[in-house]
CSV table of N, CA and C in Angstrom, one decimal:
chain,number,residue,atom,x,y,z
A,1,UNK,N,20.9,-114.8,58.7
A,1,UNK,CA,21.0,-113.4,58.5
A,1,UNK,C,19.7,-112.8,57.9
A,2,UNK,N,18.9,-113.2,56.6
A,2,UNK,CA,18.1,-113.1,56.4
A,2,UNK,C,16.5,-113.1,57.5
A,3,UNK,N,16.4,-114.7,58.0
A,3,UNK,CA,15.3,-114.6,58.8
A,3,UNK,C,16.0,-113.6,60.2
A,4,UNK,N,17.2,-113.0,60.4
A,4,UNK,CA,16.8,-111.9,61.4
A,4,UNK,C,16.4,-110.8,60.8
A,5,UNK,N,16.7,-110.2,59.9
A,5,UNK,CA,16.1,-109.0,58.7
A,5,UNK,C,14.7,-109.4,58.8
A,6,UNK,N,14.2,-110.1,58.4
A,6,UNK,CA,12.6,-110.3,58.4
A,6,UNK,C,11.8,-110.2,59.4
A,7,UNK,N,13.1,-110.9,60.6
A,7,UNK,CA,12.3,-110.5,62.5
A,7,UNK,C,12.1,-109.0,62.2
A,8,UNK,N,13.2,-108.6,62.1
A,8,UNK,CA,13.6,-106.9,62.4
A,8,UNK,C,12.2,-106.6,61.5
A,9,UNK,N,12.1,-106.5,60.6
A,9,UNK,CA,11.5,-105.7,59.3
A,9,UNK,C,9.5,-105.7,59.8
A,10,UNK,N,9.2,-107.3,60.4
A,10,UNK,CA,7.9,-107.6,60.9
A,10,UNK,C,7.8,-106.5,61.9
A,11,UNK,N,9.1,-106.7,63.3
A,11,UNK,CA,8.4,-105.6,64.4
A,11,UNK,C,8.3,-104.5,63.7
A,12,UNK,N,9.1,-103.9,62.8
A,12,UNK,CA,9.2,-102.4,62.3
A,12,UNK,C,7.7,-101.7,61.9
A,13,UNK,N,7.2,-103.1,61.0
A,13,UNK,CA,5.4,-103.3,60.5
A,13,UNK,C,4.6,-102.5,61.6
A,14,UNK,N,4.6,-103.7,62.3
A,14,UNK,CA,4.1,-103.8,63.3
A,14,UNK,C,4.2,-102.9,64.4
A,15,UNK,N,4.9,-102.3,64.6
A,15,UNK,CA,5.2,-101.1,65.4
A,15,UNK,C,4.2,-99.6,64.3
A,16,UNK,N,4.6,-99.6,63.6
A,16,UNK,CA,3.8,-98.4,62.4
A,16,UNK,C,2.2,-98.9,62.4
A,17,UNK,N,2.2,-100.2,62.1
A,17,UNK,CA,0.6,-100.7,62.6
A,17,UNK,C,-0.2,-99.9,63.2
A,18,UNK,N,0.5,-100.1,64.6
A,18,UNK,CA,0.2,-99.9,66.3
A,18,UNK,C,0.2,-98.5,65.9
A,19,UNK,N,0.7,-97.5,66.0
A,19,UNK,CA,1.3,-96.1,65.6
A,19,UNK,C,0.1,-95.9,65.0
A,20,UNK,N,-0.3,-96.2,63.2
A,20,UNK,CA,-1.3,-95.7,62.7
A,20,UNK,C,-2.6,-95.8,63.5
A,21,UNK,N,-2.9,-96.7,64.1
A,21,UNK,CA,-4.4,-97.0,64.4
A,21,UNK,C,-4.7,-96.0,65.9
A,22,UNK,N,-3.1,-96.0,66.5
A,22,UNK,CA,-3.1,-95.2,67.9
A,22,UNK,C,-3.7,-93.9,67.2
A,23,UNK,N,-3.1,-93.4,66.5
A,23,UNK,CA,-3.3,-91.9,65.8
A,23,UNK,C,-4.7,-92.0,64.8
A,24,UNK,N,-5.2,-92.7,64.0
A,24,UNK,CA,-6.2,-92.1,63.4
A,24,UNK,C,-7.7,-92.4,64.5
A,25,UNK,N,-7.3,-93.0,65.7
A,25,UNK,CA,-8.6,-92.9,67.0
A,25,UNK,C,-8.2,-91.5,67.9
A,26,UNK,N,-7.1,-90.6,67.4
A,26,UNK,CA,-6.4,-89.8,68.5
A,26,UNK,C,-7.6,-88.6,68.2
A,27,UNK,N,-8.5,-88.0,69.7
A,27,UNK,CA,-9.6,-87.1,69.5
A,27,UNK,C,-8.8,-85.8,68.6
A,28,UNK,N,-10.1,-85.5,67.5
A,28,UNK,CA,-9.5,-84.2,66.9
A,28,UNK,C,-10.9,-83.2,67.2
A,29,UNK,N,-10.4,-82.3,66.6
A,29,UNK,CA,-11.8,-81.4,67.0
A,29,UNK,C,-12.8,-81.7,66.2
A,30,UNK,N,-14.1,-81.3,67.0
A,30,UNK,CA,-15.1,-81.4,66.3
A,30,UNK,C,-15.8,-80.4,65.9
A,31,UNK,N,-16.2,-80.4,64.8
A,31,UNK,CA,-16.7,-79.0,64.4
A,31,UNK,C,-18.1,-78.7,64.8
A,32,UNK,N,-17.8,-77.6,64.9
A,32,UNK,CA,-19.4,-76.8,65.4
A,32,UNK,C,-20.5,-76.1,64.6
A,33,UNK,N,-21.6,-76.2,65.2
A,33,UNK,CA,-22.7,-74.8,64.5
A,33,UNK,C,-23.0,-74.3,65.9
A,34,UNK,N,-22.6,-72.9,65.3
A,34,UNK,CA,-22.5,-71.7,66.1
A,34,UNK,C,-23.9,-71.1,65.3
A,35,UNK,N,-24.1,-71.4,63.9
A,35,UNK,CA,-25.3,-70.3,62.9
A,35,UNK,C,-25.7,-69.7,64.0
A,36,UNK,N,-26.4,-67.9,63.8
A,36,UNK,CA,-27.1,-67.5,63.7
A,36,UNK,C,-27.0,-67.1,65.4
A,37,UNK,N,-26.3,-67.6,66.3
A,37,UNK,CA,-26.0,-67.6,67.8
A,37,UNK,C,-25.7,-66.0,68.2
A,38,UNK,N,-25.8,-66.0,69.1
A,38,UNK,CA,-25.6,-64.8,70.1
A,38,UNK,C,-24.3,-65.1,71.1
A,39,UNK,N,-23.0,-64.5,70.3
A,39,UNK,CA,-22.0,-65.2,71.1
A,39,UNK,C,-21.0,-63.7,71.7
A,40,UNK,N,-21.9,-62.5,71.5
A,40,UNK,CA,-21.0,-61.2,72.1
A,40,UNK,C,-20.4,-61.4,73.3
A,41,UNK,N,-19.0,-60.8,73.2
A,41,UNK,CA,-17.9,-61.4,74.5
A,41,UNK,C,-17.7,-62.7,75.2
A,42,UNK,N,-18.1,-63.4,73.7
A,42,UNK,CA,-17.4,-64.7,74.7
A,42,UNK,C,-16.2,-65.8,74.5
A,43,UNK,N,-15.7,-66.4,75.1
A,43,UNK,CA,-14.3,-66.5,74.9
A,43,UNK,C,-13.6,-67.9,74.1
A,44,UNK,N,-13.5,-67.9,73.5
A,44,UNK,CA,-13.3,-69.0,72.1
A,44,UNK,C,-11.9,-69.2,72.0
A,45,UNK,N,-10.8,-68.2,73.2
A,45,UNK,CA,-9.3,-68.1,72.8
A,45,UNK,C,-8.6,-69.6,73.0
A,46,UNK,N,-7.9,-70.0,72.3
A,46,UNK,CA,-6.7,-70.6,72.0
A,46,UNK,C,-7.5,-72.2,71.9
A,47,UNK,N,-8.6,-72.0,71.2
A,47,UNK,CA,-9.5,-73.2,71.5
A,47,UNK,C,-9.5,-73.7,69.9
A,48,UNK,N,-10.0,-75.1,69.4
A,48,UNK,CA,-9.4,-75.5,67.8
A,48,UNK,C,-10.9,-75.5,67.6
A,49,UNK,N,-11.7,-74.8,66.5
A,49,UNK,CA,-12.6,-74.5,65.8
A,49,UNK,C,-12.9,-74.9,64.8
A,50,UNK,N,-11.6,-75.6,64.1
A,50,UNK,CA,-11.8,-76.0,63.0
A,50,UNK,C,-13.1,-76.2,62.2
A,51,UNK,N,-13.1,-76.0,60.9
A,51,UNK,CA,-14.6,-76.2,60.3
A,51,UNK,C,-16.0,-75.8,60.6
A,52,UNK,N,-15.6,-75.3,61.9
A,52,UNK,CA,-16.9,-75.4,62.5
A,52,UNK,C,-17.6,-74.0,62.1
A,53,UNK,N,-18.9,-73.7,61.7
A,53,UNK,CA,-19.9,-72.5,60.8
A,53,UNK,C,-20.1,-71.4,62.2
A,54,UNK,N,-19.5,-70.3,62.3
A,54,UNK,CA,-19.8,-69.0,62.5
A,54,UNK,C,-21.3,-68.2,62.0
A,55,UNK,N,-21.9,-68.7,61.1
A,55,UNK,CA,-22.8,-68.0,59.5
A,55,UNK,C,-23.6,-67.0,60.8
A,56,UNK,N,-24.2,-66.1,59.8
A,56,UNK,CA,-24.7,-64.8,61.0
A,56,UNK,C,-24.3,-65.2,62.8
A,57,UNK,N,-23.5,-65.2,62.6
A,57,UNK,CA,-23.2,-65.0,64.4
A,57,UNK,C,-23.0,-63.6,65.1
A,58,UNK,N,-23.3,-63.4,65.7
A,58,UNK,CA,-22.7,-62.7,66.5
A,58,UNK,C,-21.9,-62.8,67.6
A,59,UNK,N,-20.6,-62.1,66.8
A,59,UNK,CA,-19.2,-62.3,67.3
A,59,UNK,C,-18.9,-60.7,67.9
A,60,UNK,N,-19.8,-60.1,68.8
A,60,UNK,CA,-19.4,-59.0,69.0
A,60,UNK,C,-18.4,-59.0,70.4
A,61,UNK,N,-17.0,-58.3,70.2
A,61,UNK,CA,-16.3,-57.7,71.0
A,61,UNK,C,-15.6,-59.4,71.4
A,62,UNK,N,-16.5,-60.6,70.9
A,62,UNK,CA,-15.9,-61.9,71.2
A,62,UNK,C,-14.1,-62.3,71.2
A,63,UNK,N,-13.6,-62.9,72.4
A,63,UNK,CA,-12.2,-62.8,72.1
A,63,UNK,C,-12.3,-64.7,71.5
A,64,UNK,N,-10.9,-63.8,70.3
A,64,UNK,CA,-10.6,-65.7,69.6
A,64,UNK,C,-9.5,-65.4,69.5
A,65,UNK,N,-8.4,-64.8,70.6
A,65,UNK,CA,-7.0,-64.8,70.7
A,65,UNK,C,-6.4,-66.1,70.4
A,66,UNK,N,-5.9,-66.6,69.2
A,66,UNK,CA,-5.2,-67.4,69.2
A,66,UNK,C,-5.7,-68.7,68.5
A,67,UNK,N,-7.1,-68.4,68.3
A,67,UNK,CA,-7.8,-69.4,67.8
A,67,UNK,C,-7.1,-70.0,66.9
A,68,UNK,N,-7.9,-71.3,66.8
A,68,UNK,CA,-7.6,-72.4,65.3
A,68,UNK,C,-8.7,-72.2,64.4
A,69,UNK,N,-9.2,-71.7,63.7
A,69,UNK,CA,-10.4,-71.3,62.8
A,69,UNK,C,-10.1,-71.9,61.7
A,70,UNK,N,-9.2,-72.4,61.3
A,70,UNK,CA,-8.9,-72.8,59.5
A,70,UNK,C,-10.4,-73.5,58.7
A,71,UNK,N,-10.5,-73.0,57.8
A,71,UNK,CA,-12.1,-73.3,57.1
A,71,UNK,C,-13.1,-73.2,58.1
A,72,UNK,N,-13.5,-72.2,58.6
A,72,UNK,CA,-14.9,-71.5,59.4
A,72,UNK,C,-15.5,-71.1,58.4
A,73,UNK,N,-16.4,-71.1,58.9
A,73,UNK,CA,-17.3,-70.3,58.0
A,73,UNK,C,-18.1,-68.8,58.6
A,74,UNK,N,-17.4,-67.8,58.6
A,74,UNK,CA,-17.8,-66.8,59.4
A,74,UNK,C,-18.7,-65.7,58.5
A,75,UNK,N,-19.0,-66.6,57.3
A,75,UNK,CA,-20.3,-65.5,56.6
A,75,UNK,C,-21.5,-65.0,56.9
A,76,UNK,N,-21.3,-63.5,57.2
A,76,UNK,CA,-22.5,-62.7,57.5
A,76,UNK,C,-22.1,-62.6,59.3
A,77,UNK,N,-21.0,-63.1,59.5
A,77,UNK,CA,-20.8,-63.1,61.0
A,77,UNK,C,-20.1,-61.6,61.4
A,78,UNK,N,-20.8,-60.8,63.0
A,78,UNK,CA,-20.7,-59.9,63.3
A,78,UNK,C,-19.5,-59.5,64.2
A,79,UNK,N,-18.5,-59.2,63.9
A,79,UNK,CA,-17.3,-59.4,64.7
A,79,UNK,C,-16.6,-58.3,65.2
A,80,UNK,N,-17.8,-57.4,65.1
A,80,UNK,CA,-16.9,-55.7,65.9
A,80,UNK,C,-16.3,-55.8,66.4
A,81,UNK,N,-14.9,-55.2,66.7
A,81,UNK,CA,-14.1,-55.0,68.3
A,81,UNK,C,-13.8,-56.7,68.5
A,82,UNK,N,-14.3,-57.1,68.0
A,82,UNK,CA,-13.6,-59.1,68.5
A,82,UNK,C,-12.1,-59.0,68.3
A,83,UNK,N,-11.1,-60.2,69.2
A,83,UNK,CA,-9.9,-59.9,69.5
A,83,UNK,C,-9.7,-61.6,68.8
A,84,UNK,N,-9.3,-61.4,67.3
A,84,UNK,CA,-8.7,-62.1,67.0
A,84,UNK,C,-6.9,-62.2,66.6
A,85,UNK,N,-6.0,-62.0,67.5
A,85,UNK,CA,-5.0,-61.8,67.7
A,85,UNK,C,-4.5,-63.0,67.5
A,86,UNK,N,-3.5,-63.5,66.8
A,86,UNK,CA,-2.7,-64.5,66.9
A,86,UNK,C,-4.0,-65.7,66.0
A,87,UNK,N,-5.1,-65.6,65.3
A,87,UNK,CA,-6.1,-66.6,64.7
A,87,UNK,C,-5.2,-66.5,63.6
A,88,UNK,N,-5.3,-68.1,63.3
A,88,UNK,CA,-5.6,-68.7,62.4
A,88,UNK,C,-6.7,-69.0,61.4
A,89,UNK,N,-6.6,-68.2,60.5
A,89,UNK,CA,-7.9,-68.2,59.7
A,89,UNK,C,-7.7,-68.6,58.4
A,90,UNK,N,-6.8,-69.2,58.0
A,90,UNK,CA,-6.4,-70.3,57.1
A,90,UNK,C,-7.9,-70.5,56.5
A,91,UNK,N,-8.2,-70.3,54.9
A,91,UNK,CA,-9.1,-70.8,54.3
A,91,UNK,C,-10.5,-70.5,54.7
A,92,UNK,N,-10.6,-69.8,55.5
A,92,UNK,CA,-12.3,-69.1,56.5
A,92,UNK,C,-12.6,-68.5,55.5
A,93,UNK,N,-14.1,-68.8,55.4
A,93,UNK,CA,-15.0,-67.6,55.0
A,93,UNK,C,-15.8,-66.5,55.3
A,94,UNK,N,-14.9,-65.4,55.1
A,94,UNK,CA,-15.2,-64.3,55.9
A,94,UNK,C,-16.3,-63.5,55.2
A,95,UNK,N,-16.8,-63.9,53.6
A,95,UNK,CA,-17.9,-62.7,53.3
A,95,UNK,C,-18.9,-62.1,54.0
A,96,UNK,N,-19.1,-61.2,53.4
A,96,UNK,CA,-19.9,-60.5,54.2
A,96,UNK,C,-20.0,-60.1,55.8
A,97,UNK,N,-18.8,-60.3,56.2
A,97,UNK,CA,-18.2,-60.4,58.1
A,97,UNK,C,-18.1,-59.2,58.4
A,98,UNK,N,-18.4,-58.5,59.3
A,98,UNK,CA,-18.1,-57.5,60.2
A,98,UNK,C,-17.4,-57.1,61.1
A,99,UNK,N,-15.8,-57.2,60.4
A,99,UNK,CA,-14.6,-56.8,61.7
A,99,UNK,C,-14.6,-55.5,61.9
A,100,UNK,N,-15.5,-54.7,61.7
A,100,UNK,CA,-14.9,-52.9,62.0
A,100,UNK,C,-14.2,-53.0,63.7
A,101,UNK,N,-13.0,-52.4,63.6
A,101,UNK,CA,-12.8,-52.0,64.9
A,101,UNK,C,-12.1,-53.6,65.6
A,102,UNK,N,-11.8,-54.7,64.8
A,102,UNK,CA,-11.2,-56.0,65.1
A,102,UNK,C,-9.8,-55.6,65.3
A,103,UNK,N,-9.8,-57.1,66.4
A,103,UNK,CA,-8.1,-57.0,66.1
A,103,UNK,C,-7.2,-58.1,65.6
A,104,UNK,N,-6.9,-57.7,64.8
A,104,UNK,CA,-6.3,-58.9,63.7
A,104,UNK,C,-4.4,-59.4,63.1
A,105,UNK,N,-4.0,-58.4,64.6
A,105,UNK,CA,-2.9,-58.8,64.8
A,105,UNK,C,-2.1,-60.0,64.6
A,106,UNK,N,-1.3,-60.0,64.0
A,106,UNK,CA,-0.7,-61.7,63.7
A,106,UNK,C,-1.3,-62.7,63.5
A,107,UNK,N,-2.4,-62.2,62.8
A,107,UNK,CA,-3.2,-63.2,62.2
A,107,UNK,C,-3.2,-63.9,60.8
A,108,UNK,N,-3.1,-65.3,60.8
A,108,UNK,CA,-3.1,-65.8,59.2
A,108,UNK,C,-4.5,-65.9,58.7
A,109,UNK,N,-4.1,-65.1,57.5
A,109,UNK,CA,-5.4,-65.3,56.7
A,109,UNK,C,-5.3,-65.7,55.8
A,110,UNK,N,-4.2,-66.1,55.3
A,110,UNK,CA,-4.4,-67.1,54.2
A,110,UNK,C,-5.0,-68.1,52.8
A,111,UNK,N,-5.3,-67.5,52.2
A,111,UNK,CA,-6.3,-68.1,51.2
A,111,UNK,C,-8.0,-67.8,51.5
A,112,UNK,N,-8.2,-67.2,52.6
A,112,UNK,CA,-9.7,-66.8,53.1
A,112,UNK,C,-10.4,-66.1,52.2
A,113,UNK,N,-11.5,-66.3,51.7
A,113,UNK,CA,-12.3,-65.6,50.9
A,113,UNK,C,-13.4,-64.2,52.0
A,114,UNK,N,-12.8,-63.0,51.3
A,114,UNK,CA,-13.1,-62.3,51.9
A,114,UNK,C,-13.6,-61.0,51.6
A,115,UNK,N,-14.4,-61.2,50.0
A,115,UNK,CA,-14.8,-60.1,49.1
A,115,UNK,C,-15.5,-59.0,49.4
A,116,UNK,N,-16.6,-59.2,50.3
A,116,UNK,CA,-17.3,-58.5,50.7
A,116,UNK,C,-16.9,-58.2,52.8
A,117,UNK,N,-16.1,-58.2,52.8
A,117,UNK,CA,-15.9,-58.0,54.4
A,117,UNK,C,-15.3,-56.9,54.5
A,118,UNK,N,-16.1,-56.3,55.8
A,118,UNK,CA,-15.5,-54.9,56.4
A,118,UNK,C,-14.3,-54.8,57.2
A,119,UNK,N,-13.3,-54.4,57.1
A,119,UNK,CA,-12.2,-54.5,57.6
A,119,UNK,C,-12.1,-53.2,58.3
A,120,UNK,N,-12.7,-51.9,58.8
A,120,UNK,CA,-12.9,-50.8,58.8
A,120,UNK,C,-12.4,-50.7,59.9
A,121,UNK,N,-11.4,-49.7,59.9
A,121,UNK,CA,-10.7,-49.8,61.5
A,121,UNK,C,-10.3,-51.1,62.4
A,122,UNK,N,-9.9,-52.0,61.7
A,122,UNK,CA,-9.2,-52.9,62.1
A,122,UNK,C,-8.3,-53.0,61.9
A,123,UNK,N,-7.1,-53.3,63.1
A,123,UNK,CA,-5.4,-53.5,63.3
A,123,UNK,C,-5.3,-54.8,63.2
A,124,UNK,N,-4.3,-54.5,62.2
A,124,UNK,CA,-3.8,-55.9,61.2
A,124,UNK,C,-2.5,-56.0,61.3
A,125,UNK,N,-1.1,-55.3,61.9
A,125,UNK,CA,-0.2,-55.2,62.3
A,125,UNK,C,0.4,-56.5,62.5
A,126,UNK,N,1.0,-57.3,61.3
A,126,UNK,CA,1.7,-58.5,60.8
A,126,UNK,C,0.7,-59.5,60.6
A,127,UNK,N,-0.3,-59.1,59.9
A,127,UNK,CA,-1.6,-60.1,59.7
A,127,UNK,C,-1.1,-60.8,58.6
A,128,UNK,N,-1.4,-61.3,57.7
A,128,UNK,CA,-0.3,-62.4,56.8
A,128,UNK,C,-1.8,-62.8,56.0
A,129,UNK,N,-2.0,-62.0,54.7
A,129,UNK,CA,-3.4,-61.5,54.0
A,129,UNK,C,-2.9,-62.3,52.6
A,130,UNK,N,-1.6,-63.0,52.6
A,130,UNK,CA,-1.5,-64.0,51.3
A,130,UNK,C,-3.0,-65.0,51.0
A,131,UNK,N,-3.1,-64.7,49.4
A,131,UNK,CA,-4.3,-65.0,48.6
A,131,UNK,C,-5.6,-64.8,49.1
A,132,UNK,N,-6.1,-63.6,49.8
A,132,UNK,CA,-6.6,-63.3,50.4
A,132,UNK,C,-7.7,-62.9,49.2
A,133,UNK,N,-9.2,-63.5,49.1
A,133,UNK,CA,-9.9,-62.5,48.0
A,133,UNK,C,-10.8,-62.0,48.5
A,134,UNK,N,-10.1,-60.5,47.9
A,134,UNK,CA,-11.3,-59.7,48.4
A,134,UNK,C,-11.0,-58.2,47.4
A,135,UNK,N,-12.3,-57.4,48.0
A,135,UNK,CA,-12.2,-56.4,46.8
A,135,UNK,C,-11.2,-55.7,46.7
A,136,UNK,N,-11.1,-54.6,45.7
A,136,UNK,CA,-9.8,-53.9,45.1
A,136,UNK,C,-9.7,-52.6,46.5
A,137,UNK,N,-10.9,-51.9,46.5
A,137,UNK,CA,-10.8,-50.9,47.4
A,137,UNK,C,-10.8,-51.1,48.8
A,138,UNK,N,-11.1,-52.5,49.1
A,138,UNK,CA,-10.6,-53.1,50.5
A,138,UNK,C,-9.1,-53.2,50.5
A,139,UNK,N,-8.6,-53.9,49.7
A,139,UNK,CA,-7.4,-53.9,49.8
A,139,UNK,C,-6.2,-52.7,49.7
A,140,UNK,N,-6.9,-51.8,49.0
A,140,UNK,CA,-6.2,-50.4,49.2
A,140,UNK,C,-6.8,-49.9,50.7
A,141,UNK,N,-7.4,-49.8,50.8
A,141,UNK,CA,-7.9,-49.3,52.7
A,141,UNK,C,-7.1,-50.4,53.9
A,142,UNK,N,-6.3,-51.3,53.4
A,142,UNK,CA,-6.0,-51.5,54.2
A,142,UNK,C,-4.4,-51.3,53.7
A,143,UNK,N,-4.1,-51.5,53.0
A,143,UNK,CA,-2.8,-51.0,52.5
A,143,UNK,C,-2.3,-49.9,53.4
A,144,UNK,N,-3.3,-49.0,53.5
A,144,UNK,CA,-3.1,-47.7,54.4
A,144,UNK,C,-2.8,-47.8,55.9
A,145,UNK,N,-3.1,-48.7,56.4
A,145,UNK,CA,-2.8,-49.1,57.4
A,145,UNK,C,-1.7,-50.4,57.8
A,146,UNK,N,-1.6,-50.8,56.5
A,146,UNK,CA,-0.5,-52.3,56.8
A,146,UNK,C,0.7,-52.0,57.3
A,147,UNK,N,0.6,-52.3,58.5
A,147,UNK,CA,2.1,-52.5,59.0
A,147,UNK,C,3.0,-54.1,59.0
A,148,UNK,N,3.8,-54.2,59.7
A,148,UNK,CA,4.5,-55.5,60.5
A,148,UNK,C,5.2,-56.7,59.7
A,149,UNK,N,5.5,-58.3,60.5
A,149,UNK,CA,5.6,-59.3,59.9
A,149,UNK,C,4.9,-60.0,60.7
A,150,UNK,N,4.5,-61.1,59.9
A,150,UNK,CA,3.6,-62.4,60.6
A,150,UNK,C,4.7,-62.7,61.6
A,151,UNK,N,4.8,-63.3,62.9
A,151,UNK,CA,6.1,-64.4,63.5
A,151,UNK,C,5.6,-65.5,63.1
A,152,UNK,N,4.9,-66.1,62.7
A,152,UNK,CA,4.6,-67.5,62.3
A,152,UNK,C,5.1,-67.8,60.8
A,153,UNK,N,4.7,-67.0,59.7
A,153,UNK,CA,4.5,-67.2,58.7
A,153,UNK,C,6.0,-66.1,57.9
A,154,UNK,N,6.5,-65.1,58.6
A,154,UNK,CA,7.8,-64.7,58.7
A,154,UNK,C,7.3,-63.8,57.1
A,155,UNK,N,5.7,-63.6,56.9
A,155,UNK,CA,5.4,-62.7,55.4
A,155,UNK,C,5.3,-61.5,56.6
A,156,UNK,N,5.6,-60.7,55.4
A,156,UNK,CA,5.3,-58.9,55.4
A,156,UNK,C,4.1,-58.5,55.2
A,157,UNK,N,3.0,-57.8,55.9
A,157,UNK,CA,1.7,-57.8,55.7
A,157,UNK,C,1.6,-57.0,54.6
A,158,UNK,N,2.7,-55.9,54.3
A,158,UNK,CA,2.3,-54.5,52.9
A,158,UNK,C,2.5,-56.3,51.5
A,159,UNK,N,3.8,-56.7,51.8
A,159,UNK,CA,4.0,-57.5,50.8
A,159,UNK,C,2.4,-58.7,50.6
A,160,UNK,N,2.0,-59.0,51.9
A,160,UNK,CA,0.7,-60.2,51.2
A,160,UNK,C,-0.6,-59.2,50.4
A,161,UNK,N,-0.5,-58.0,50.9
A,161,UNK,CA,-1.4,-57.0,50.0
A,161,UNK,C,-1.1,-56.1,49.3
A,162,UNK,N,-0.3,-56.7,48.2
A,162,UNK,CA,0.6,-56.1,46.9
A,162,UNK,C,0.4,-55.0,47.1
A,163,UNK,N,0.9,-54.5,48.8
A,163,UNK,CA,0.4,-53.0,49.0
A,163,UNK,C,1.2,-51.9,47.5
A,164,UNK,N,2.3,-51.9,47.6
A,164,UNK,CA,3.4,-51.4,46.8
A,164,UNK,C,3.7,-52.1,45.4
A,165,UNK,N,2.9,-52.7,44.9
A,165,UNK,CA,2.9,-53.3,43.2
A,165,UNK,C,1.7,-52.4,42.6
């Protein structure tokens, strides 16, 4: 009874073995340098970004519907009119970024440091702006405009920007 518990218990090993090693060779994304690029209108949607540096880019009118962006680095990056709808921006760094006129629809933003970014005429309509830093009078300008709920994240956009506190 014993040495069948031990059969059992070895394949079990040994199966998780197999399992880890399958998974930590399993391709993940690789991160990019975009710095300083000329990337107006071009299409980045539903593609994983991860990590990868945005820094002065130009992101004009660029669609990233649905992107995976979590920790980008989009500082000093130009992103007029860009259609980030449905991005994941988990932890990105958005200072100094230029979304006027973005669309930022159901987007998480999440912990993104975002002090100095323009948000100016950009629809945020269930954007999900929990721990979001950024300035005081940004976050009142957009208050003005906060509508919706994340579907992902199931937050209130007025609630992640203490619109009403």
């Amino acid at each position: 009874m014993i040495s069948l518990w031990i059969r059992r218990a070895a394949i079990v090993l040994l199966a998780c073995s197999i399992l880890f090693v399958g998974l930590s060779n399993a391709p993940s994304a690789r991160a990019e340098d975009y710095t300083k690029r000329s990337l107006a209108e071009a299409d980045f949607s539903n593609q994983n970004l991860t990590d990868s540096s945005f820094t002065k880019a130009n992101l004009q009118k660029a669609n990233l519907q649905k992107a995976d962006l979590r920790g980008v680095s989009l500082f000093g990056a130009n992103m007029e009119r860009a259609n980030l709808a449905g991005a994941d921006l988990r932890a990105a760094t958005l200072d100094l970024a230029r979304l006027a006129g973005a669309n930022l629809d159901n987007a998480i933003l999440e912990g993104a440091f975002a002090y100095n970014t323009n948000f100016n005429k950009a629809s945020i309509v269930g954007a999900d702006f929990t721990d979001v830093l950024m300035r005081e009078i940004t976050r009142k300008q957009l208050c003005e405009v906060a509508s919706g709920e994340n579907p992902v994240t199931g937050r209130v956009t007025r609630d992640t920007l203490f619109c009403d506190y």
